[in-house]
Amino acid sequence: MSTLDLFQVPGQRLPLGAQAFILCGFAMPYQDELLAALSAIEAQSPFRKMQTRGGYRMSVAMTNCGEVGWVSDLQGYRYSSIDPHSGAPWPAMPGVFSRLAETAAAAAGFAAFQPDACLINRYLPGSRLSLHQDKDERDFSAPIVSVSLGMTATFLFGGHRREERTARVQLYHGDVAVWGGEDRLRYHGVLPLKGMAHPLLGERRINLTFRKVR
Ligand code: MD3
Ligand code: FE
C-alpha cells in the first residue's frame, strides 16, 4: 500500500498533484451549519441508491442540491434540474455550502468558483465507489471541491488511465479536497468503508461534491 502521507495536520494543504490538494480540516468551522442544512435537504430530497446504466444498484446513497443534480438510471448518467424521486426541483444550494466551496477553491488557487450543483453521497459500512472519472460536466475548466464528513474513508487517487497505479490517502471528517486543471480528469475512487463510528455522525460518511456543470 502506498500512503501519501502519514500525518495530516489540521490547516495543512496536502498536494496530491500539481493542481489537486487536500485542505486538512478546512470544513471544521462550518460543520454545525453544514449538518443543519443537510437535514433540511434530506427532508425534501431523501438519499436513494441509484441504478447504474448496467442495472446494478450503487452501494452509496445519493441526493443533490443546487440548480442541477447528478442522476443515474438505466438510461445512463446525466445532470437533471428535477429530482426524479420527488418530481420537483432539487433543494436550493444553502448559503453555507456555496460559501465553503468558494472559500476552499480560492485557498487552493481557483478564484471565483461558483458551483451550480452539489452531489451528496452517503456511505454506510461496506459502501464503496469504484474507480471512475468525473466527466459528465459540460465544462472541465472549473475545479471540483469535495467535503468529507463523518467516518474516515480511504481515497484512491489514480492517473489519467484506469490502469495506472493509485495512491491511497485517508479523508477525515472536515477535510476538503480541491482539484482542477491537469488533475481534473484523474481516475479516483473510495475503498469499502469500515472503521469506527464518528462521534457526530455515527456509522456514516457524508461527502459533498461541488461542481460547475453548466
Ligand atoms: C479526483 N466522490 O462523487 S471526490 C464523486 O468521497 C466522488 O464520495 C468521492 O468521487 C466521495 O464523483 C470523493 C474526492 C476527490 C478528491 C481529489 C481528487 C476526487 C479527486 C483529485 C483528482 C481527481
Ligand atoms: Fe468522482
Short mmCIF file of C-alpha atoms and ligand atoms in Angstrom, two decimals:
data_model
loop_
_atom_site.label_atom_id
_atom_site.label_comp_id
_atom_site.label_asym_id
_atom_site.label_seq_id
_atom_site.Cartn_x
_atom_site.Cartn_y
_atom_site.Cartn_z
CA MET A 1 0.00 0.00 0.00
CA SER A 2 1.27 3.41 -0.85
CA THR A 3 0.20 6.01 1.65
CA LEU A 4 0.91 9.55 0.50
CA ASP A 5 1.40 10.98 3.96
CA LEU A 6 1.34 9.55 7.47
CA PHE A 7 0.45 12.84 9.14
CA GLN A 8 -2.39 15.03 8.04
CA VAL A 9 -2.23 18.13 10.20
CA PRO A 10 -5.25 20.46 10.51
CA GLY A 11 -4.60 23.61 8.49
CA GLN A 12 -2.19 21.80 6.18
CA ARG A 13 -2.54 21.93 2.39
CA LEU A 14 -1.55 18.47 1.20
CA PRO A 15 -0.66 18.36 -2.52
CA LEU A 16 -1.86 15.26 -4.44
CA GLY A 17 -0.97 16.66 -7.85
CA ALA A 18 0.08 19.95 -9.46
CA GLN A 19 -3.49 21.22 -9.14
CA ALA A 20 -5.02 18.82 -6.60
CA PHE A 21 -4.97 19.43 -2.85
CA ILE A 22 -6.44 18.26 0.41
CA LEU A 23 -7.15 21.14 2.78
CA CYS A 24 -6.98 19.29 6.09
CA GLY A 25 -9.77 20.22 8.50
CA PHE A 26 -10.85 23.17 6.33
CA ALA A 27 -14.59 22.48 6.87
CA MET A 28 -14.39 22.19 10.68
CA PRO A 29 -15.61 25.74 11.40
CA TYR A 30 -18.64 25.07 9.16
CA GLN A 31 -19.65 21.63 10.47
CA ASP A 32 -22.73 22.53 12.56
CA GLU A 33 -24.19 24.77 9.86
CA LEU A 34 -23.44 22.14 7.19
CA LEU A 35 -25.20 19.37 9.12
CA ALA A 36 -28.27 21.53 9.85
CA ALA A 37 -28.55 22.44 6.15
CA LEU A 38 -28.12 18.78 5.22
CA SER A 39 -31.09 17.72 7.39
CA ALA A 40 -33.31 20.19 5.57
CA ILE A 41 -32.14 18.89 2.17
CA GLU A 42 -32.73 15.24 3.19
CA ALA A 43 -36.30 16.07 4.26
CA GLN A 44 -37.07 17.39 0.76
CA SER A 45 -34.94 15.06 -1.39
CA PRO A 46 -34.05 11.92 0.59
CA PHE A 47 -30.98 9.76 -0.02
CA ARG A 48 -31.60 6.94 -2.50
CA LYS A 49 -29.45 4.25 -4.10
CA MET A 50 -29.45 4.94 -7.82
CA GLN A 51 -29.22 2.29 -10.52
CA THR A 52 -26.25 2.17 -12.87
CA ARG A 53 -26.63 2.01 -16.63
CA GLY A 54 -25.94 -1.72 -16.30
CA GLY A 55 -28.82 -2.28 -13.87
CA TYR A 56 -26.80 -2.58 -10.66
CA ARG A 57 -27.77 -0.68 -7.51
CA MET A 58 -24.96 1.55 -6.20
CA SER A 59 -23.82 0.94 -2.61
CA VAL A 60 -23.54 4.70 -1.98
CA ALA A 61 -26.88 6.51 -1.47
CA MET A 62 -27.15 9.94 -3.10
CA THR A 63 -29.10 13.16 -3.19
CA ASN A 64 -28.36 16.64 -4.58
CA CYS A 65 -28.91 20.34 -4.08
CA GLY A 66 -28.42 23.27 -6.43
CA GLU A 67 -29.73 24.12 -9.90
CA VAL A 68 -28.96 20.65 -11.25
CA GLY A 69 -28.34 17.25 -9.70
CA TRP A 70 -26.44 14.17 -10.86
CA VAL A 71 -28.71 11.21 -11.62
CA SER A 72 -28.12 7.68 -12.80
CA ASP A 73 -30.59 5.12 -14.12
CA LEU A 74 -30.88 2.54 -16.91
CA GLN A 75 -30.58 5.41 -19.42
CA GLY A 76 -27.15 6.34 -18.03
CA TYR A 77 -25.56 9.22 -16.13
CA ARG A 78 -26.57 12.86 -16.54
CA TYR A 79 -27.49 16.09 -14.76
CA SER A 80 -31.16 16.95 -14.25
CA SER A 81 -32.91 20.00 -12.79
CA ILE A 82 -35.67 17.73 -11.42
CA ASP A 83 -35.35 15.17 -8.64
CA PRO A 84 -36.90 12.02 -10.20
CA HIS A 85 -37.92 10.84 -6.70
CA SER A 86 -39.90 13.94 -5.67
CA GLY A 87 -40.74 15.16 -9.19
CA ALA A 88 -39.78 18.67 -8.02
CA PRO A 89 -36.60 20.77 -8.44
CA TRP A 90 -33.69 19.83 -6.17
CA PRO A 91 -33.42 21.84 -2.92
CA ALA A 92 -31.59 25.15 -3.39
CA MET A 93 -27.89 25.27 -2.56
CA PRO A 94 -27.64 26.54 1.06
CA GLY A 95 -25.55 29.68 1.53
CA VAL A 96 -23.10 27.88 3.81
CA PHE A 97 -22.45 25.26 1.10
CA SER A 98 -21.57 27.79 -1.62
CA ARG A 99 -19.52 29.93 0.81
CA LEU A 100 -17.43 26.94 1.89
CA ALA A 101 -16.93 25.72 -1.70
CA GLU A 102 -15.84 29.12 -2.97
CA THR A 103 -13.51 29.78 0.00
CA ALA A 104 -11.89 26.34 -0.32
CA ALA A 105 -11.42 26.71 -4.09
CA ALA A 106 -9.76 30.09 -3.55
CA ALA A 107 -7.44 28.60 -0.88
CA ALA A 108 -6.33 26.04 -3.49
CA GLY A 109 -5.70 28.71 -6.14
CA PHE A 110 -9.00 28.62 -8.08
CA ALA A 111 -10.53 32.11 -7.93
CA ALA A 112 -14.27 32.85 -8.21
CA PHE A 113 -15.59 29.25 -8.19
CA GLN A 114 -19.39 29.35 -8.40
CA PRO A 115 -20.81 25.83 -8.26
CA ASP A 116 -24.30 25.19 -9.63
CA ALA A 117 -24.51 21.56 -8.43
CA CYS A 118 -23.77 19.69 -5.21
CA LEU A 119 -23.91 15.88 -5.23
CA ILE A 120 -24.27 14.48 -1.71
CA ASN A 121 -23.00 10.93 -1.17
CA ARG A 122 -23.88 8.85 1.92
CA TYR A 123 -21.65 5.89 2.77
CA LEU A 124 -22.54 3.21 5.35
CA PRO A 125 -20.08 0.47 6.41
CA GLY A 126 -19.22 -1.51 3.25
CA SER A 127 -20.24 1.26 0.81
CA ARG A 128 -17.65 1.94 -1.89
CA LEU A 129 -17.13 3.94 -5.06
CA SER A 130 -15.23 2.15 -7.81
CA LEU A 131 -12.51 3.88 -9.84
CA HIS A 132 -14.00 6.48 -12.20
CA GLN A 133 -13.51 9.89 -13.82
CA ASP A 134 -15.88 12.84 -13.29
CA LYS A 135 -16.70 13.63 -16.91
CA ASP A 136 -20.45 14.26 -17.06
CA GLU A 137 -19.96 18.03 -16.77
CA ARG A 138 -20.05 20.30 -19.82
CA ASP A 139 -17.05 22.39 -18.81
CA PHE A 140 -13.83 20.90 -17.41
CA SER A 141 -12.18 24.28 -16.79
CA ALA A 142 -13.82 24.72 -13.36
CA PRO A 143 -12.37 22.81 -10.38
CA ILE A 144 -14.27 20.32 -8.20
CA VAL A 145 -14.50 20.76 -4.43
CA SER A 146 -15.31 17.82 -2.15
CA VAL A 147 -16.08 17.95 1.59
CA SER A 148 -15.75 14.87 3.82
CA LEU A 149 -17.85 14.49 6.98
CA GLY A 150 -18.20 11.60 9.44
CA MET A 151 -16.34 8.30 9.23
CA THR A 152 -12.85 8.23 7.71
CA ALA A 153 -12.53 6.91 4.15
CA THR A 154 -9.59 5.63 2.15
CA PHE A 155 -9.49 7.60 -1.07
CA LEU A 156 -7.86 6.20 -4.21
CA PHE A 157 -6.09 8.73 -6.37
CA GLY A 158 -5.03 7.49 -9.80
CA GLY A 159 -3.77 8.80 -13.12
CA HIS A 160 -5.36 9.62 -16.45
CA ARG A 161 -5.69 5.97 -17.44
CA ARG A 162 -7.60 3.38 -15.39
CA GLU A 163 -4.58 1.01 -15.47
CA GLU A 164 -2.21 3.46 -13.75
CA ARG A 165 -1.36 2.71 -10.14
CA THR A 166 -3.28 4.54 -7.43
CA ALA A 167 -2.09 6.30 -4.29
CA ARG A 168 -4.13 5.95 -1.10
CA VAL A 169 -4.97 8.82 1.18
CA GLN A 170 -7.22 9.00 4.25
CA LEU A 171 -10.06 11.52 4.14
CA TYR A 172 -11.07 12.62 7.64
CA HIS A 173 -14.09 14.48 8.98
CA GLY A 174 -13.66 18.13 7.97
CA ASP A 175 -11.21 17.55 5.11
CA VAL A 176 -11.82 19.39 1.84
CA ALA A 177 -10.32 18.20 -1.46
CA VAL A 178 -9.97 20.60 -4.41
CA TRP A 179 -8.79 19.55 -7.85
CA GLY A 180 -8.83 21.13 -11.29
CA GLY A 181 -6.68 21.90 -14.30
CA GLU A 182 -4.48 19.00 -15.34
CA ASP A 183 -5.76 16.87 -12.42
CA ARG A 184 -9.47 17.41 -13.20
CA LEU A 185 -9.89 14.11 -15.08
CA ARG A 186 -7.83 11.79 -12.89
CA TYR A 187 -9.30 8.42 -12.00
CA HIS A 188 -10.35 8.17 -8.36
CA GLY A 189 -12.48 6.07 -6.02
CA VAL A 190 -13.25 5.17 -2.41
CA LEU A 191 -12.44 1.79 -0.78
CA PRO A 192 -15.23 -0.07 1.10
CA LEU A 193 -15.92 1.92 4.25
CA LYS A 194 -15.01 0.37 7.59
CA GLY A 195 -13.89 1.52 11.00
CA MET A 196 -15.07 3.44 14.00
CA ALA A 197 -18.36 5.29 14.28
CA HIS A 198 -17.91 9.05 14.17
CA PRO A 199 -18.95 10.90 17.39
CA LEU A 200 -21.29 13.27 15.49
CA LEU A 201 -22.46 11.20 12.50
CA GLY A 202 -22.28 7.61 13.80
CA GLU A 203 -21.60 4.88 11.22
CA ARG A 204 -21.98 7.22 8.26
CA ARG A 205 -19.78 9.17 5.93
CA ILE A 206 -21.18 12.13 4.00
CA ASN A 207 -19.35 13.62 1.03
CA LEU A 208 -20.44 16.88 -0.61
CA THR A 209 -19.12 17.33 -4.15
CA PHE A 210 -19.42 20.79 -5.69
CA ARG A 211 -19.29 21.23 -9.45
CA LYS A 212 -19.87 23.81 -12.15
CA VAL A 213 -21.97 21.82 -14.62
CA ARG A 214 -23.47 24.46 -16.93
C1 MD3 B 1 -10.48 13.42 -8.33
N1 MD3 B 1 -16.89 11.33 -4.66
O1 MD3 B 1 -19.00 11.84 -6.26
S1 MD3 B 1 -14.33 13.03 -4.53
C2 MD3 B 1 -17.92 11.54 -6.82
O2 MD3 B 1 -15.79 10.62 -1.40
C3 MD3 B 1 -16.75 11.18 -5.97
O3 MD3 B 1 -17.72 10.46 -2.36
C4 MD3 B 1 -15.87 10.92 -3.72
O4 MD3 B 1 -15.75 10.79 -6.49
C5 MD3 B 1 -16.51 10.66 -2.39
O5 MD3 B 1 -17.75 11.57 -8.05
C6 MD3 B 1 -14.78 11.84 -3.44
C7 MD3 B 1 -12.73 13.32 -3.88
C8 MD3 B 1 -11.61 13.64 -4.79
C9 MD3 B 1 -10.51 14.23 -4.25
C10 MD3 B 1 -9.42 14.56 -5.03
C11 MD3 B 1 -9.40 14.29 -6.39
C12 MD3 B 1 -11.59 13.35 -6.14
C13 MD3 B 1 -10.49 13.68 -6.97
C14 MD3 B 1 -8.29 14.62 -7.21
C15 MD3 B 1 -8.29 14.35 -8.56
C16 MD3 B 1 -9.39 13.75 -9.12
FE FE B 2 -15.80 11.28 -8.60
#
